XYZ file of C-alpha atoms in Angstrom:
181
model
C 81.069 170.826 -25.120
C 84.389 169.802 -23.891
C 83.793 169.376 -20.359
C 83.654 165.928 -18.588
C 86.070 163.999 -20.765
C 88.646 163.323 -17.989
C 91.413 164.179 -20.129
C 94.302 166.274 -18.718
C 94.461 169.779 -20.081
C 97.950 168.797 -21.444
C 96.425 166.090 -23.750
C 97.234 166.872 -27.205
C 94.296 164.926 -28.731
C 90.541 165.066 -28.302
C 88.721 167.532 -25.907
C 90.188 168.809 -22.587
C 88.853 169.754 -19.215
C 90.074 172.118 -16.902
C 92.039 169.900 -13.741
C 90.747 172.883 -11.297
C 86.958 172.299 -12.381
C 85.140 169.325 -10.528
C 82.364 167.425 -12.639
C 79.063 169.020 -12.334
C 76.186 166.713 -10.528
C 72.918 166.876 -12.222
C 69.634 165.162 -10.980
C 67.416 164.021 -13.695
C 63.856 163.054 -13.189
C 60.204 162.938 -14.802
C 57.295 164.422 -12.652
C 55.133 162.670 -10.244
C 52.495 160.673 -12.473
C 54.411 161.317 -15.428
C 55.120 157.895 -16.979
C 57.149 159.465 -19.978
C 60.592 158.499 -19.423
C 62.046 158.264 -22.723
C 62.804 162.102 -22.982
C 64.661 162.097 -20.032
C 66.336 158.875 -20.487
C 67.504 160.379 -23.694
C 68.805 163.664 -21.608
C 70.400 161.598 -19.122
C 72.471 159.974 -21.173
C 73.618 163.162 -22.967
C 74.257 165.024 -20.106
C 76.720 161.688 -18.896
C 78.256 161.890 -21.997
C 78.822 166.152 -21.496
C 80.979 164.919 -18.384
C 78.356 165.568 -15.657
C 77.794 163.004 -12.703
C 74.159 162.073 -13.008
C 71.972 160.947 -10.513
C 68.732 159.598 -12.333
C 65.458 159.282 -10.384
C 63.732 157.922 -13.333
C 60.045 158.765 -13.568
C 56.835 159.465 -11.502
C 59.181 161.572 -8.893
C 57.914 163.884 -6.320
C 59.162 167.695 -5.781
C 60.322 166.376 -2.389
C 62.298 163.454 -3.870
C 63.818 165.437 -6.449
C 64.624 168.299 -4.063
C 65.985 165.791 -1.337
C 68.120 163.998 -3.887
C 69.443 167.350 -4.844
C 70.676 168.234 -1.049
C 71.851 164.750 -0.213
C 73.986 164.628 -3.501
C 75.167 168.280 -3.487
C 73.981 168.631 -6.911
C 74.663 171.776 -8.905
C 71.793 171.266 -11.163
C 68.302 169.394 -11.855
C 67.181 168.729 -15.064
C 63.424 167.839 -15.380
C 60.658 166.591 -17.879
C 56.924 167.205 -17.424
C 54.922 166.148 -20.021
C 51.423 166.044 -18.599
C 50.763 169.135 -16.828
C 51.033 170.487 -13.385
C 54.766 171.747 -14.390
C 54.292 175.508 -13.140
C 53.387 174.142 -9.759
C 56.076 171.323 -9.919
C 58.866 173.156 -11.089
C 57.983 176.198 -8.458
C 57.931 174.085 -5.513
C 61.233 172.285 -6.289
C 62.782 176.026 -6.366
C 60.823 176.597 -2.953
C 62.159 173.619 -1.231
C 65.685 173.929 -2.461
C 65.694 177.765 -1.468
C 64.392 177.008 1.697
C 67.332 174.583 2.253
C 69.960 177.292 1.178
C 70.405 175.817 -2.016
C 69.212 178.848 -3.851
C 72.280 178.631 -6.123
C 71.198 175.231 -7.961
C 70.213 175.669 -11.273
C 66.614 173.998 -12.505
C 66.231 172.879 -16.278
C 63.340 171.517 -17.624
C 61.229 170.775 -20.684
C 58.136 169.228 -21.724
C 57.792 169.422 -25.433
C 54.681 171.432 -26.383
C 52.855 171.064 -22.956
C 54.593 174.181 -21.279
C 53.229 177.364 -22.872
C 55.359 180.191 -23.839
C 53.640 182.169 -21.073
C 54.322 179.486 -18.669
C 57.703 179.295 -19.474
C 58.071 182.976 -18.766
C 56.282 182.725 -15.631
C 58.726 179.987 -14.705
C 61.696 182.048 -15.693
C 60.430 184.603 -13.634
C 59.906 182.482 -10.513
C 63.729 181.364 -10.496
C 63.563 178.329 -12.949
C 66.795 178.679 -14.745
C 65.881 177.516 -18.294
C 62.822 175.565 -19.640
C 63.660 174.542 -23.447
C 60.997 174.394 -25.960
C 60.273 172.880 -29.025
C 61.886 175.772 -30.847
C 64.948 175.517 -28.916
C 64.822 171.931 -29.536
C 64.980 172.669 -33.386
C 67.317 175.550 -33.225
C 70.012 173.994 -31.013
C 69.427 170.196 -31.418
C 69.483 167.874 -28.227
C 73.299 167.878 -27.821
C 73.040 171.868 -28.124
C 70.253 171.980 -25.358
C 72.898 169.975 -23.204
C 75.702 172.045 -24.235
C 73.663 175.073 -23.221
C 72.624 173.692 -19.474
C 76.245 172.893 -19.186
C 77.241 176.208 -19.761
C 74.809 177.963 -17.395
C 76.462 175.774 -14.898
C 79.819 176.926 -15.263
C 79.780 179.588 -12.674
C 78.842 177.551 -10.188
C 81.513 176.820 -7.108
C 80.100 174.760 -4.054
C 83.376 175.562 -2.269
C 83.144 179.477 -2.785
C 84.194 181.799 0.199
C 80.678 182.376 0.728
C 79.786 178.773 1.525
C 82.812 178.011 3.463
C 81.971 180.670 5.882
C 78.539 179.073 6.590
C 80.642 176.386 8.407
C 81.087 177.208 11.833
C 84.053 175.222 12.717
C 86.287 172.870 10.740
C 85.759 169.086 11.061
C 88.599 167.305 13.049
C 89.115 163.488 13.534
C 88.101 164.663 17.640
C 84.687 166.078 16.322
C 83.476 162.334 15.796
C 85.772 160.258 17.402
C 88.985 158.704 17.338
C 90.419 157.276 13.763
C 91.215 153.869 14.093
C-alpha cells in the first residue's frame, strides 16, 4: 500500500501519496473483557505503517468507549479485535451507536481468529460491518494484505464532501466565539 508515506507526488523515490488525500484516522481496540491485546497491537502498528493516524484505545474497551472515540476524533474507520465471544453484539452495538450519531459512513473492520464463525461473519456484514477478517483471509492475504484491503475500503471516504458540509447551518467566524486576541 502506498498511502501515507508523507512524500509528495513529485518525489522520484519511494511510495507516493496524493497531496489532496488526508490521512485516514482509525480507532483501534480490543473488546470489553478481552485481554488479548497482541493481535490489535500488531495490527495497530501495521495500520500506522500504511499511513493512517491511529487512535489506539488498547484492550478491554466497551462499545461506548469505541464509539465515543470515533466521534470525538472524527475517525474514518474502526479496527477491532474480539477473541472471547460476544462479538456479534459488540460490533453491531458500535454500528448502532455510530449510525444514531450520524456517523453511518464510518467503516468498521474486525477479526477474532477462529472465534467468529462464517455464519456470524455473514450476519455482521449484513448488519453493516464493513469486513470481518477470517483466518482464511490471513492465510491468503497475510497481515499486510489485510491492512491494505482495509485501507482500500476507506479510500472513498471524504469527511468534507458537500453533503456533510451542508449539515452545517452556519459558517463559524471569530464573532461566534468572541474576539480573537
